[in-house]
């Protein structure tokens, strides 16, 4: 019996009509059948938010005239849940999210809707991958990201991913030196707010964060990207500090 082509669920947080999701769908389609379920609008930095107080609607649409898709009025995590629960005839063999326009290395992982779509795939039991380009611009050269995504999807379909683990891939714009395993770099945003006044004379604030690296050891995802490589980081949604828990478990409270 001929083996069925893998089914790959594609999502993102920049919205279903972004260039990045189209690029990732094209890469995924070289491995199997593609179904796109993604937000109907920009949802960057919504993290793992889910919609509970308003109904979700999925509008059937075509992406780039070739891919079947659903535009959902919800978050990236909503999209994966809805796809898994309602929209797909069979379960996906892989969930991919991206290509995000903007880095999801370091602390960005926590705020990212792109990564959360992939994490939701992991929670539901599917091998999942988030792909991001460190260049924010909508027309960034995604050739290196495509190449890296192709390599990693091939690896995942052959080797699988451990339960509870999501792969987070980041690549610079333009050509690539290769893909390197890396840990999440310790970093943070130092928030700055620009204060303004609206036409009704009320104050409002606009957040403008500055990214700050908190380590200089080398070997992090951010270091790899700076050297012209794509970084591949296995991440997990289990937020327990196992190291500290083990140490503290001897302590009587
Ligand atoms: Mn985004």
Short mmCIF file of N, CA and C in Angstrom, two decimals, residues 49-57 73-75 78:
data_model
loop_
_atom_site.label_atom_id
_atom_site.label_comp_id
_atom_site.label_asym_id
_atom_site.label_seq_id
_atom_site.Cartn_x
_atom_site.Cartn_y
_atom_site.Cartn_z
N UNK A 49 -1.83 33.54 24.25
CA UNK A 49 -3.21 33.94 24.54
C UNK A 49 -4.22 33.07 23.78
N UNK A 50 -5.36 32.82 24.42
CA UNK A 50 -6.47 32.13 23.75
C UNK A 50 -7.75 32.95 23.91
N UNK A 51 -8.69 32.74 23.02
CA UNK A 51 -9.93 33.52 23.03
C UNK A 51 -11.02 32.74 23.75
N UNK A 52 -11.56 33.31 24.82
CA UNK A 52 -12.59 32.58 25.57
C UNK A 52 -13.91 33.35 25.68
N UNK A 53 -13.89 34.67 25.42
CA UNK A 53 -15.11 35.44 25.67
C UNK A 53 -15.85 35.86 24.40
N UNK A 54 -15.28 35.54 23.24
CA UNK A 54 -15.98 35.85 21.98
C UNK A 54 -15.90 34.62 21.07
N UNK A 55 -16.87 34.47 20.14
CA UNK A 55 -16.84 33.29 19.26
C UNK A 55 -15.72 33.38 18.24
N UNK A 56 -15.24 32.20 17.83
CA UNK A 56 -14.22 32.15 16.77
C UNK A 56 -14.90 31.83 15.45
N UNK A 57 -14.44 32.49 14.40
CA UNK A 57 -14.94 32.20 13.06
C UNK A 57 -13.76 31.91 12.15
N UNK A 73 -10.43 34.59 13.24
CA UNK A 73 -10.41 35.85 13.98
C UNK A 73 -9.92 35.66 15.42
N UNK A 74 -8.82 34.92 15.55
CA UNK A 74 -8.31 34.62 16.88
C UNK A 74 -6.80 34.65 16.92
N UNK A 75 -6.25 34.10 17.97
CA UNK A 75 -4.80 34.11 18.19
C UNK A 75 -4.15 32.90 17.49
N UNK A 78 -5.21 29.78 19.25
CA UNK A 78 -6.60 29.45 18.85
C UNK A 78 -6.61 28.68 17.53
#
